[in-house]
Coordinates of C-alpha atoms and ligand atoms in Angstrom, one line a residue:
M1 CA 144.6 128.9 -134.0
C2 CA 147.5 131.3 -131.9
G3 CA 150.5 129.3 -130.6
I4 CA 151.8 130.2 -127.3
V5 CA 155.8 129.2 -126.1
G6 CA 157.3 130.6 -123.1
Y7 CA 160.9 129.3 -121.2
T8 CA 163.0 130.9 -117.8
G9 CA 166.0 129.1 -117.1
K10 CA 169.9 128.6 -117.8
S11 CA 170.2 128.4 -121.6
Q12 CA 169.6 130.7 -124.6
A13 CA 165.0 131.5 -124.8
A14 CA 165.2 132.1 -128.1
P15 CA 166.2 129.0 -129.8
I16 CA 163.5 127.1 -127.6
L17 CA 161.0 129.6 -128.7
L18 CA 161.0 129.0 -132.3
D19 CA 161.7 125.3 -131.8
G20 CA 158.6 125.4 -129.8
L21 CA 156.6 127.5 -132.3
S22 CA 157.3 124.8 -134.8
K23 CA 156.0 122.5 -133.1
L24 CA 152.8 124.5 -133.3
E25 CA 152.4 125.6 -136.4
Y26 CA 149.7 122.8 -137.1
R27 CA 147.6 124.8 -135.0
G28 CA 147.2 127.3 -138.0
Y29 CA 148.5 131.4 -138.1
D30 CA 149.7 134.3 -140.4
S31 CA 151.8 136.1 -138.4
A32 CA 154.9 135.6 -135.6
G33 CA 156.4 136.7 -133.0
M34 CA 158.8 136.9 -130.1
A35 CA 160.5 139.1 -127.0
V36 CA 163.5 137.5 -125.2
F37 CA 164.6 139.3 -121.9
D38 CA 168.7 139.3 -120.9
G39 CA 167.9 141.2 -117.5
K40 CA 168.8 144.4 -118.8
K41 CA 167.5 144.4 -122.5
L42 CA 163.8 143.0 -123.7
R43 CA 163.9 142.4 -127.2
S44 CA 161.5 141.7 -129.4
E45 CA 160.5 140.7 -133.2
K46 CA 157.6 140.1 -135.2
T47 CA 156.2 139.5 -138.7
P48 CA 153.6 138.3 -140.6
G49 CA 153.3 135.2 -142.5
R50 CA 155.6 132.2 -142.0
L51 CA 157.7 131.4 -139.0
N52 CA 160.7 130.8 -141.3
A53 CA 160.5 134.6 -141.6
L54 CA 160.9 135.1 -137.8
V55 CA 164.0 132.0 -138.1
E56 CA 166.1 134.2 -140.5
M57 CA 165.2 137.9 -139.2
T58 CA 166.7 136.9 -135.8
H59 CA 169.4 134.8 -137.2
D60 CA 168.2 131.5 -135.5
G61 CA 167.5 133.8 -132.5
E62 CA 171.0 134.3 -132.4
L63 CA 169.8 138.2 -132.4
L64 CA 167.6 138.0 -129.6
P65 CA 169.8 137.0 -126.7
G66 CA 168.8 135.9 -123.3
T67 CA 167.1 133.6 -120.9
L68 CA 163.5 134.5 -120.6
G69 CA 161.4 134.8 -123.6
I70 CA 157.9 134.2 -125.2
G71 CA 157.1 133.4 -128.4
H72 CA 153.5 133.3 -130.6
T73 CA 152.1 132.5 -133.4
R74 CA 149.4 134.6 -134.3
W75 CA 145.9 133.7 -136.0
A76 CA 144.7 137.0 -137.1
T77 CA 141.4 137.7 -134.9
H78 CA 141.2 141.5 -134.4
G79 CA 142.9 143.0 -137.3
K80 CA 144.9 141.8 -140.2
A81 CA 148.1 139.5 -139.9
T82 CA 150.8 142.4 -140.0
K83 CA 153.2 143.2 -138.1
E84 CA 151.5 145.8 -135.8
N85 CA 149.0 143.2 -134.9
A86 CA 151.8 140.2 -134.2
H87 CA 152.6 139.2 -130.8
P88 CA 154.3 140.1 -128.1
H89 CA 152.5 143.8 -127.3
F90 CA 154.0 145.7 -124.9
N91 CA 153.3 149.0 -123.0
A92 CA 154.4 152.1 -124.0
A93 CA 157.6 152.0 -121.7
G94 CA 158.1 148.1 -122.8
T95 CA 158.7 147.2 -119.4
V96 CA 155.5 144.4 -119.8
A97 CA 155.4 141.4 -123.0
V98 CA 152.4 139.9 -123.4
V99 CA 151.4 137.1 -125.3
H100 CA 147.6 136.0 -125.6
N101 CA 144.8 133.1 -127.2
G102 CA 142.1 133.9 -127.0
I103 CA 139.1 137.1 -127.3
I104 CA 138.6 139.7 -124.8
E105 CA 135.1 140.8 -125.7
N106 CA 135.2 143.8 -123.6
Y107 CA 138.4 145.4 -125.0
L108 CA 136.8 148.3 -126.3
S109 CA 135.7 149.7 -124.1
I110 CA 138.5 149.1 -121.8
R111 CA 140.8 150.7 -124.2
Q112 CA 138.5 153.6 -124.5
R113 CA 138.7 153.8 -120.8
L114 CA 142.7 153.7 -120.8
E115 CA 143.2 155.8 -123.6
K116 CA 140.8 158.9 -121.7
K117 CA 143.4 158.2 -119.1
G118 CA 146.2 159.1 -121.8
Y119 CA 147.3 155.7 -123.1
A120 CA 147.5 155.1 -126.8
F121 CA 147.3 152.1 -129.0
K122 CA 149.7 151.0 -131.8
S123 CA 148.3 147.6 -132.8
E124 CA 144.2 146.9 -133.3
T125 CA 144.1 144.1 -131.1
D126 CA 142.6 143.0 -127.8
T127 CA 145.9 142.0 -126.5
E128 CA 147.4 145.1 -126.6
T129 CA 144.6 146.3 -124.4
I130 CA 146.1 143.6 -121.5
A131 CA 149.6 144.7 -122.1
A132 CA 148.2 148.7 -121.0
M133 CA 146.3 147.1 -117.9
L134 CA 148.8 145.6 -116.7
D135 CA 150.5 148.6 -117.0
Y136 CA 148.2 150.3 -115.2
Y137 CA 147.6 148.1 -112.6
Y138 CA 150.9 147.4 -111.8
E139 CA 152.6 148.7 -108.6
K140 CA 155.2 145.9 -107.7
D141 CA 153.5 142.8 -107.8
P142 CA 152.8 141.3 -110.8
I143 CA 150.5 138.7 -109.4
E144 CA 148.2 141.5 -107.4
A145 CA 148.4 143.3 -111.2
I146 CA 147.6 140.0 -113.2
I147 CA 144.7 139.3 -111.2
K148 CA 143.2 142.8 -111.1
V149 CA 143.1 142.6 -115.0
L150 CA 141.6 138.9 -114.8
H151 CA 138.8 140.6 -112.6
R152 CA 138.5 143.3 -115.1
V153 CA 138.4 141.1 -118.9
T154 CA 135.3 139.1 -120.0
G155 CA 136.0 136.6 -122.9
S156 CA 139.2 133.5 -123.1
Y157 CA 142.5 133.9 -122.7
A158 CA 146.2 131.8 -122.3
L159 CA 148.7 135.0 -121.4
G160 CA 152.8 134.6 -121.5
I161 CA 154.1 138.0 -119.4
I162 CA 157.1 139.3 -118.6
F163 CA 157.4 141.8 -116.3
T164 CA 161.5 143.6 -116.8
D165 CA 161.3 144.4 -113.0
H166 CA 161.4 140.9 -112.3
P167 CA 164.2 139.2 -114.6
G168 CA 163.9 135.1 -115.0
V169 CA 160.2 135.2 -114.2
L170 CA 157.7 134.1 -116.1
Y171 CA 154.3 134.7 -115.7
A172 CA 151.5 132.9 -117.0
A173 CA 147.3 132.6 -117.0
R174 CA 144.3 131.1 -118.5
K175 CA 140.8 130.9 -119.0
D176 CA 138.5 128.7 -121.3
S177 CA 141.8 128.6 -124.0
P178 CA 144.9 125.9 -123.5
L179 CA 148.3 126.3 -121.6
I180 CA 150.3 124.0 -120.0
V181 CA 153.7 124.7 -117.8
G182 CA 156.5 122.3 -118.4
K183 CA 158.8 121.5 -115.6
G184 CA 161.6 120.7 -117.5
R185 CA 165.9 120.3 -116.0
D186 CA 167.7 123.5 -117.2
G187 CA 164.6 125.5 -117.1
N188 CA 160.9 125.6 -117.2
Y189 CA 158.1 126.3 -120.4
I190 CA 154.9 127.1 -121.0
A191 CA 153.2 126.1 -124.1
S192 CA 150.0 126.1 -126.2
D193 CA 150.1 122.0 -126.4
V194 CA 152.2 119.2 -125.2
P195 CA 154.3 118.8 -128.8
A196 CA 156.0 122.2 -128.1
V197 CA 157.8 121.2 -125.1
L198 CA 158.2 117.9 -125.5
K199 CA 161.5 118.0 -127.0
Y200 CA 162.5 118.9 -123.3
T201 CA 160.5 117.3 -121.1
R202 CA 157.6 115.0 -120.3
D203 CA 156.5 116.7 -117.0
V204 CA 153.9 118.8 -117.4
Y205 CA 151.1 121.0 -115.6
Y206 CA 147.7 122.0 -116.8
I207 CA 147.1 124.9 -115.4
R208 CA 143.2 125.6 -114.2
N209 CA 140.6 128.0 -115.5
E210 CA 141.4 131.5 -113.6
E211 CA 144.7 130.4 -112.2
I212 CA 148.1 132.3 -112.9
A213 CA 150.9 130.6 -112.8
K214 CA 154.6 132.0 -111.2
I215 CA 157.4 130.5 -113.5
T216 CA 161.1 130.5 -112.3
G217 CA 164.2 128.5 -114.0
D218 CA 163.8 126.1 -110.9
E219 CA 160.6 126.7 -109.0
I220 CA 156.8 127.3 -110.4
S221 CA 154.0 128.4 -108.5
F222 CA 150.3 128.3 -108.9
Y223 CA 147.6 131.0 -107.5
N224 CA 144.3 131.5 -107.6
I225 CA 142.2 134.4 -108.6
D226 CA 142.5 135.5 -105.2
A227 CA 146.0 134.9 -104.8
D228 CA 145.8 132.0 -102.5
P229 CA 148.6 129.5 -103.4
V230 CA 147.0 126.5 -105.1
T231 CA 148.7 123.0 -105.9
E232 CA 148.5 121.2 -109.3
E233 CA 149.1 118.1 -109.6
L234 CA 152.2 116.9 -112.3
H235 CA 151.4 114.4 -115.1
T236 CA 154.2 112.4 -117.1
I237 CA 152.6 112.6 -121.0
E238 CA 153.3 109.2 -122.2
W239 CA 153.6 109.3 -126.0
D240 CA 157.4 109.4 -127.3
V241 CA 158.7 112.8 -129.7
N242 CA 158.0 110.7 -132.6
A243 CA 154.7 110.5 -132.1
A244 CA 154.5 114.5 -132.8
D245 CA 157.0 114.1 -135.6
K246 CA 156.3 113.4 -139.5
G247 CA 158.5 109.9 -139.1
G248 CA 159.5 110.0 -142.8
Y249 CA 156.1 111.2 -144.3
E250 CA 155.8 114.3 -147.0
F251 CA 153.1 115.3 -144.5
Y252 CA 151.6 114.8 -140.9
M253 CA 148.3 113.9 -143.2
M254 CA 149.7 110.4 -144.5
K255 CA 151.6 109.6 -141.7
E256 CA 148.3 109.8 -139.4
M257 CA 145.7 108.7 -141.8
S258 CA 148.8 105.4 -142.1
E259 CA 148.4 105.5 -138.4
Q260 CA 144.2 104.7 -138.5
P261 CA 144.7 100.8 -138.3
K262 CA 147.1 101.5 -134.8
V263 CA 144.6 103.9 -133.7
L264 CA 141.6 101.7 -133.7
R265 CA 143.1 99.0 -131.9
D266 CA 144.7 101.3 -129.1
T267 CA 140.9 102.6 -128.7
C268 CA 139.1 99.5 -129.2
D269 CA 141.0 96.8 -127.5
P270 CA 140.9 98.0 -123.7
R271 CA 137.5 98.2 -124.3
I272 CA 136.8 94.5 -125.3
K273 CA 136.8 92.2 -121.7
N274 CA 135.6 88.6 -122.1
G275 CA 134.1 89.2 -125.6
T276 CA 131.7 92.0 -124.3
I277 CA 132.4 96.2 -124.2
V278 CA 133.6 97.6 -121.1
F279 CA 133.7 101.5 -120.2
D280 CA 135.5 101.9 -116.7
E281 CA 135.1 105.6 -117.3
L282 CA 132.0 104.9 -117.0
V283 CA 131.3 102.6 -114.4
K284 CA 129.8 105.1 -112.2
D285 CA 126.8 106.2 -114.6
E286 CA 125.0 102.4 -114.6
K287 CA 121.9 103.6 -113.7
I288 CA 122.2 106.7 -115.8
I289 CA 123.2 104.4 -118.7
K290 CA 119.7 102.0 -118.1
K291 CA 117.7 105.1 -117.8
A292 CA 119.3 106.9 -120.1
S293 CA 116.0 108.4 -122.8
K294 CA 118.0 110.6 -124.9
L295 CA 121.5 110.8 -126.2
H296 CA 122.7 114.7 -127.3
I297 CA 125.4 114.6 -129.4
V298 CA 127.1 118.0 -129.6
A299 CA 130.7 118.6 -131.2
C300 CA 131.9 120.6 -134.3
G301 CA 134.2 120.0 -137.5
S302 CA 134.6 116.4 -138.1
A303 CA 133.6 115.4 -134.6
Y304 CA 129.9 116.7 -135.5
H305 CA 130.3 114.1 -138.6
A306 CA 131.3 111.7 -136.1
G307 CA 128.4 112.1 -134.1
I308 CA 125.9 111.5 -136.9
S309 CA 127.4 108.4 -138.0
G310 CA 126.7 107.7 -134.1
K311 CA 123.7 108.6 -134.0
Y312 CA 122.9 105.9 -136.7
V313 CA 124.7 103.4 -135.0
I314 CA 123.2 103.9 -131.7
E315 CA 120.0 104.5 -132.7
G316 CA 120.0 101.6 -135.2
M317 CA 121.6 98.6 -132.3
A318 CA 120.2 100.5 -129.1
G319 CA 117.2 101.8 -129.7
I320 CA 117.5 105.0 -128.1
P321 CA 117.0 108.5 -129.8
V322 CA 119.6 110.4 -130.7
E323 CA 120.2 113.9 -130.9
V324 CA 123.0 115.5 -132.9
E325 CA 123.8 119.4 -132.8
L326 CA 126.8 121.8 -134.1
A327 CA 127.6 122.6 -130.4
S328 CA 127.6 126.5 -132.0
E329 CA 123.8 126.6 -132.5
F330 CA 123.0 124.2 -129.0
R331 CA 124.8 126.9 -126.9
Y332 CA 122.9 129.3 -127.6
R333 CA 119.2 128.1 -128.3
N334 CA 118.5 127.3 -125.0
P335 CA 118.2 123.7 -125.6
V336 CA 114.7 121.9 -123.9
Y337 CA 116.2 118.9 -121.9
I338 CA 114.3 116.0 -121.2
P339 CA 114.3 114.0 -118.0
D340 CA 117.4 111.5 -118.1
E341 CA 119.5 112.8 -121.1
I342 CA 123.4 112.4 -121.2
V343 CA 125.1 115.0 -123.5
I344 CA 127.9 113.8 -125.2
A345 CA 130.6 115.9 -126.5
V346 CA 133.2 115.3 -129.0
S347 CA 136.0 116.9 -129.9
Q348 CA 139.7 115.6 -130.6
S349 CA 140.9 118.8 -128.9
G350 CA 139.0 119.0 -126.0
E351 CA 139.7 122.9 -125.7
T352 CA 137.0 123.5 -129.2
A353 CA 135.4 127.1 -128.1
D354 CA 131.6 126.3 -128.6
T355 CA 131.7 122.5 -127.6
L356 CA 133.3 123.8 -124.4
A357 CA 130.5 126.0 -123.9
A358 CA 128.1 123.8 -124.8
I359 CA 129.0 121.8 -121.8
K360 CA 129.3 124.0 -119.6
E361 CA 125.6 124.9 -120.7
A362 CA 123.9 121.3 -120.3
K363 CA 126.4 120.7 -116.9
A364 CA 124.3 124.3 -115.2
N365 CA 121.2 122.4 -116.5
G366 CA 122.1 119.7 -114.0
V367 CA 122.3 117.5 -117.5
P368 CA 125.0 114.7 -117.1
V369 CA 127.8 115.3 -119.7
W370 CA 130.4 112.6 -121.3
A371 CA 133.3 113.8 -123.5
I372 CA 134.9 112.2 -126.0
V373 CA 138.1 113.7 -126.1
N374 CA 141.5 112.9 -128.2
A375 CA 143.9 115.3 -126.0
T376 CA 144.9 114.5 -122.4
G377 CA 144.5 117.0 -119.9
S378 CA 142.4 119.4 -121.8
S379 CA 139.7 121.9 -120.9
M380 CA 137.4 119.4 -121.8
T381 CA 138.4 116.4 -119.6
R382 CA 137.9 118.8 -117.1
E383 CA 134.8 120.1 -117.5
A384 CA 132.9 117.2 -118.2
D385 CA 131.5 114.6 -115.6
R386 CA 133.3 111.6 -117.5
T387 CA 135.8 111.6 -120.2
I388 CA 136.0 108.6 -122.7
Y389 CA 139.5 109.1 -124.0
T390 CA 140.1 107.9 -128.1
Y391 CA 143.4 106.8 -127.7
A392 CA 144.8 108.7 -131.5
G393 CA 147.8 110.1 -129.6
P394 CA 149.3 113.4 -130.9
E395 CA 147.0 114.7 -134.4
I396 CA 149.6 117.5 -136.1
S397 CA 147.3 118.1 -139.4
V398 CA 144.6 120.2 -139.3
A399 CA 142.2 118.0 -141.4
T400 CA 141.6 115.2 -139.2
T401 CA 141.9 112.1 -140.3
K402 CA 142.7 109.5 -137.4
A403 CA 140.8 110.9 -134.4
Y404 CA 137.7 111.6 -136.6
S405 CA 138.3 107.3 -137.1
A406 CA 138.8 106.8 -133.1
Q407 CA 135.9 108.8 -132.2
I408 CA 133.3 106.7 -134.8
A409 CA 134.4 103.6 -133.1
V410 CA 133.9 104.9 -130.0
F411 CA 129.8 105.4 -130.9
Y412 CA 130.3 101.8 -132.0
M413 CA 131.6 100.7 -128.7
L414 CA 129.0 102.5 -126.5
A415 CA 126.3 102.0 -129.0
M416 CA 126.9 98.0 -127.9
M417 CA 127.2 98.8 -124.5
F418 CA 123.6 100.3 -124.5
A419 CA 122.3 97.6 -126.8
K420 CA 123.3 95.4 -124.2
T421 CA 122.2 97.3 -121.3
R422 CA 118.8 97.5 -122.3
G423 CA 118.8 93.8 -123.5
R424 CA 119.0 94.7 -127.3
L425 CA 121.8 92.8 -128.1
A426 CA 121.8 88.7 -128.4
P427 CA 125.1 87.2 -127.7
E428 CA 125.5 86.0 -130.8
R429 CA 125.2 89.6 -132.5
E430 CA 127.3 90.7 -129.6
E431 CA 130.3 87.8 -130.6
E432 CA 129.9 89.0 -134.6
Y433 CA 130.4 92.7 -133.7
I434 CA 133.5 92.1 -131.4
E435 CA 134.9 90.1 -134.2
D436 CA 134.3 92.9 -136.7
L437 CA 135.5 95.1 -134.4
K438 CA 138.8 93.3 -133.8
R439 CA 139.2 93.4 -138.0
L440 CA 138.6 96.7 -138.9
P441 CA 142.2 97.7 -138.3
E442 CA 143.4 94.7 -140.6
Q443 CA 140.9 96.2 -143.1
V444 CA 141.8 99.9 -142.9
E445 CA 145.4 98.6 -143.2
F446 CA 143.9 96.5 -146.3
L447 CA 142.3 99.8 -148.2
L448 CA 145.4 102.2 -147.2
G449 CA 147.3 99.5 -149.2
N450 CA 145.8 100.2 -152.1
K451 CA 146.3 103.8 -152.2
E452 CA 148.3 104.0 -155.6
R453 CA 144.8 103.6 -157.1
V454 CA 143.2 106.4 -155.7
Q455 CA 146.1 108.8 -156.6
K456 CA 145.6 107.9 -159.8
F457 CA 142.0 108.5 -160.0
A458 CA 143.1 111.8 -158.1
N459 CA 145.4 112.8 -160.5
R460 CA 142.5 113.0 -163.4
Y461 CA 140.5 114.8 -161.0
I462 CA 143.2 118.2 -159.6
A463 CA 141.3 120.4 -161.7
A464 CA 137.5 120.0 -160.0
H465 CA 135.6 122.6 -159.6
D466 CA 132.9 121.3 -157.6
V467 CA 132.4 117.7 -156.6
Y468 CA 129.3 116.1 -154.7
Y469 CA 129.0 113.4 -152.3
I470 CA 126.2 111.8 -152.5
G471 CA 124.7 108.3 -150.0
R472 CA 121.8 107.6 -147.7
G473 CA 122.0 106.7 -143.9
I474 CA 125.5 105.9 -142.6
D475 CA 126.9 106.8 -145.5
Y476 CA 125.4 110.1 -145.3
G477 CA 127.4 110.6 -142.4
I478 CA 130.4 109.5 -144.8
A479 CA 129.7 111.9 -147.4
L480 CA 129.2 115.1 -145.0
E481 CA 133.4 114.2 -143.3
A482 CA 134.7 113.0 -147.1
S483 CA 133.2 116.7 -148.5
L484 CA 134.5 118.7 -145.8
K485 CA 138.1 116.5 -146.2
L486 CA 138.4 117.9 -149.7
K487 CA 136.9 121.1 -149.1
E488 CA 139.0 121.8 -146.5
I489 CA 142.2 120.3 -147.8
S490 CA 142.2 121.1 -151.3
Y491 CA 139.5 124.1 -151.8
V492 CA 137.7 122.2 -153.9
H493 CA 133.9 122.9 -154.0
A494 CA 132.1 119.6 -152.6
E495 CA 129.1 119.2 -151.1
A496 CA 127.4 116.3 -149.3
Y497 CA 124.0 115.7 -149.9
A498 CA 121.7 112.7 -148.6
A499 CA 121.0 111.0 -152.1
G500 CA 117.2 110.9 -151.4
E501 CA 117.0 114.7 -151.3
L502 CA 120.0 115.7 -154.6
K503 CA 116.1 115.6 -156.3
H504 CA 115.3 118.7 -154.3
G505 CA 117.4 121.1 -156.3
T506 CA 121.2 120.2 -156.7
I507 CA 120.5 117.6 -159.3
S508 CA 120.8 120.9 -161.5
L509 CA 123.8 121.6 -161.3
I510 CA 125.0 118.2 -162.5
E511 CA 126.7 118.6 -165.8
K512 CA 129.0 116.5 -168.2
N513 CA 131.4 115.4 -165.9
T514 CA 130.7 116.8 -162.5
L515 CA 132.5 114.1 -160.4
V516 CA 129.8 112.4 -158.0
T517 CA 130.8 110.3 -155.3
A518 CA 128.2 107.4 -154.4
I519 CA 128.7 106.0 -151.1
A520 CA 126.7 103.0 -151.0
T521 CA 127.4 100.3 -148.0
Q522 CA 124.3 100.5 -146.4
E523 CA 122.9 97.0 -148.1
E524 CA 119.2 98.0 -147.4
L525 CA 119.4 100.8 -149.2
Y526 CA 121.7 99.8 -151.8
D527 CA 119.3 99.6 -155.1
K528 CA 117.9 103.2 -153.8
T529 CA 121.5 104.7 -153.7
I530 CA 122.1 103.0 -157.6
S531 CA 118.9 104.6 -158.8
N532 CA 120.6 108.0 -157.5
I533 CA 123.5 107.4 -159.6
V534 CA 121.8 106.5 -162.6
E535 CA 119.9 109.6 -162.6
V536 CA 122.9 111.5 -161.8
K537 CA 125.1 109.7 -164.4
S538 CA 121.9 110.6 -167.2
R539 CA 123.1 114.5 -166.7
G540 CA 126.3 113.3 -167.5
A541 CA 128.2 113.1 -164.0
F542 CA 131.3 111.1 -163.9
V543 CA 130.7 108.8 -160.5
M544 CA 133.1 107.8 -158.1
A545 CA 131.9 104.7 -155.8
V546 CA 132.7 103.2 -152.8
T547 CA 130.5 100.2 -152.0
N548 CA 130.9 96.4 -150.1
V549 CA 133.2 93.9 -151.9
G550 CA 131.0 91.5 -154.2
H551 CA 128.5 94.5 -155.6
S552 CA 129.9 94.2 -158.8
D553 CA 127.2 95.3 -160.4
I554 CA 127.7 98.9 -159.9
E555 CA 130.2 99.3 -162.3
E556 CA 127.6 99.3 -165.2
N557 CA 126.8 102.3 -163.8
A558 CA 129.1 103.9 -161.9
D559 CA 132.9 104.6 -163.3
F560 CA 135.6 104.2 -160.8
V561 CA 134.8 101.5 -158.0
I562 CA 136.8 101.0 -154.5
Y563 CA 135.1 98.1 -153.2
I564 CA 135.4 98.2 -149.2
P565 CA 136.2 94.3 -147.6
S566 CA 133.0 92.7 -145.8
T567 CA 131.7 94.0 -142.2
N568 CA 128.3 94.7 -140.8
K569 CA 126.5 97.7 -141.3
Y570 CA 127.5 99.8 -138.9
F571 CA 130.8 99.3 -138.8
A572 CA 131.7 100.6 -143.0
N573 CA 132.4 103.6 -142.3
S574 CA 135.7 102.6 -140.7
L575 CA 135.6 101.6 -144.2
A576 CA 134.7 103.9 -146.4
I577 CA 136.2 106.8 -145.6
I578 CA 139.3 105.6 -145.8
P579 CA 139.8 106.2 -149.7
L580 CA 138.2 109.5 -149.3
Q581 CA 140.8 110.7 -147.3
L582 CA 143.2 109.4 -149.2
F583 CA 141.3 111.2 -152.2
A584 CA 141.3 114.6 -150.9
Y585 CA 144.7 114.4 -149.5
Y586 CA 145.9 113.3 -153.2
V587 CA 143.8 116.1 -154.7
S588 CA 145.3 118.4 -152.4
A589 CA 149.1 117.2 -152.6
G590 CA 148.8 116.7 -156.5
R591 CA 147.4 121.0 -156.8
G592 CA 151.4 121.5 -154.3
Y593 CA 149.0 122.7 -151.5
D594 CA 150.9 122.6 -148.0
V595 CA 148.3 119.4 -147.1
D596 CA 148.4 120.1 -143.2
H597 CA 147.8 123.6 -143.1
P598 CA 145.4 124.6 -145.0
R599 CA 145.0 128.4 -145.6
N600 CA 142.0 129.8 -143.0
L601 CA 141.5 126.9 -140.9
A602 CA 142.8 126.1 -137.4
K603 CA 143.3 122.7 -135.8
S604 CA 142.4 123.9 -132.5
V605 CA 139.5 126.4 -132.6
T606 CA 139.6 128.1 -129.3
V607 CA 137.9 131.0 -130.0
E608 CA 134.0 131.4 -131.3
Ligands
G6P701 C1 139.0 122.6 -136.5 C2 139.4 121.1 -137.4 C3 138.6 120.2 -137.3 C4 137.6 120.0 -136.1 C5 137.6 120.7 -135.7 C6 136.7 120.4 -134.1 O1 138.0 123.1 -137.6 O2 140.1 121.9 -138.0 O3 139.4 119.3 -138.6 O4 137.1 118.8 -136.4 O5 137.7 122.0 -135.3 O6 137.7 120.4 -133.3 P1 137.6 119.4 -132.0 O7 138.8 119.6 -131.8 O8 136.5 119.8 -131.1 O9 137.5 117.5 -132.8

């Protein structure tokens, strides 16, 4: 969702803002704008559509001279994607400029009050209200005015602000929306995410909730909401610039799918110690782990699907009851907690508004919360009691692939850890699982190596209208994720069904040549799934099947088969998902879509 970049220093701001915004395009947006101050004049340009339009209309930024600036890519919430609604927003005198990510929930009542005091508004946005409020409360001290505004707004925000009375100073504040401060050599930066500043610096501060930053070219200071100065720790970003580049691939999604073997190694290897699984981040929770009565997984999107697979694996291996819930439901449901329950939040970005709210809800009820997170230093890592990092590196493509793979691998390891702690993991079993875990990267590599075959098949189905995915047990979890991949990037209607449920309605939609993808990796359920394949086949379906190597009998009923190398039943998810990610990718690319930026979707969903 919305991307923010800000700069103050010795260099021209506009080219830095445009470059930074291009690194945030992955977040999803439908208009862009920036404002630059040269000490005398505050100039601005905004436009609906892609960032390129802003690049062109400002002649690569040359038309907006100045060394202090804020830029924004907007994902429309309040009001359409028009020039008027694009950020930055200003006060009437044009002395205050604001960019904002998040939602100000009480903006309407504030706006009405300000209108009574004579303020007029040009846009439909909640953000313009902030610019007007800053104007209303500003006397001489920007920090004071910002604090007065923050005390009066509800909702979430990351803000970048310029006051023309204070040349060279960039102000920033945040609550429940991401914002970092980059400390550079020739100036300092703000951004919604690290890739925007990585070309200039690896040294970043993570602004805390309800904290304000005052930034000049050579100084960065932080204040809490009572205006007391606070100190923040400087973090060094470990990954390099190339990690957030396409590296020769046409789309980030292909690059990220190809990185999955490495991601699995990076996520699992540090946790395999002397033939057993050790989570250093959980050492203090030994008692909690031993006593755990139930695990409650909360997440959104693909992270939720990772949770569903996690449930099958943890319940199967460790015998602990697991509930998986969409964070957007959990947060408003008044969940009934049982003693010794652990809530596990799962998120690539660590910023998803609903998952963050779910963490807070559980914590407010005294429930221990672990967060499986990919983005270093993100909000969830600060809210949760423990953070279990997936080491997938920066993921840019909106449709997640490598972060999802890392999440399911973390669930395998958690399942093994719980099983061992509870005496349910025999040493020879543990050895076998560890061996399987270590083999996964090369097996994924093998499947990626056969991508041309999947591409050829996908080309036949480029014009598909409806695709159904069926599976049982863990295979149902895979089906959910595979169908989401297809629908989000190729706009083909895709649905996942627990194979046994198909005949309770959905089978009526199967007609001649409808593509049904059947996943059959679970040996004990294999025959049952075959029966379901036969059922759809006899109604004219064209069947693509994903099954374990050795099951060539499936070819009697399936039209196109992908065999996955052998592993244990719990880890098959990591292999079966690979050809299905590739299939979604090739359908999207074959249709000529912008695979990385699917319409209406955002990578990091920081609003409800
Ligand atoms: C968006 C993304 C999905 C992601 C979901 C949850 O919808 O497009 O790929 O699974 O958000 O995001 P999170 O960052 O919490 O994993």
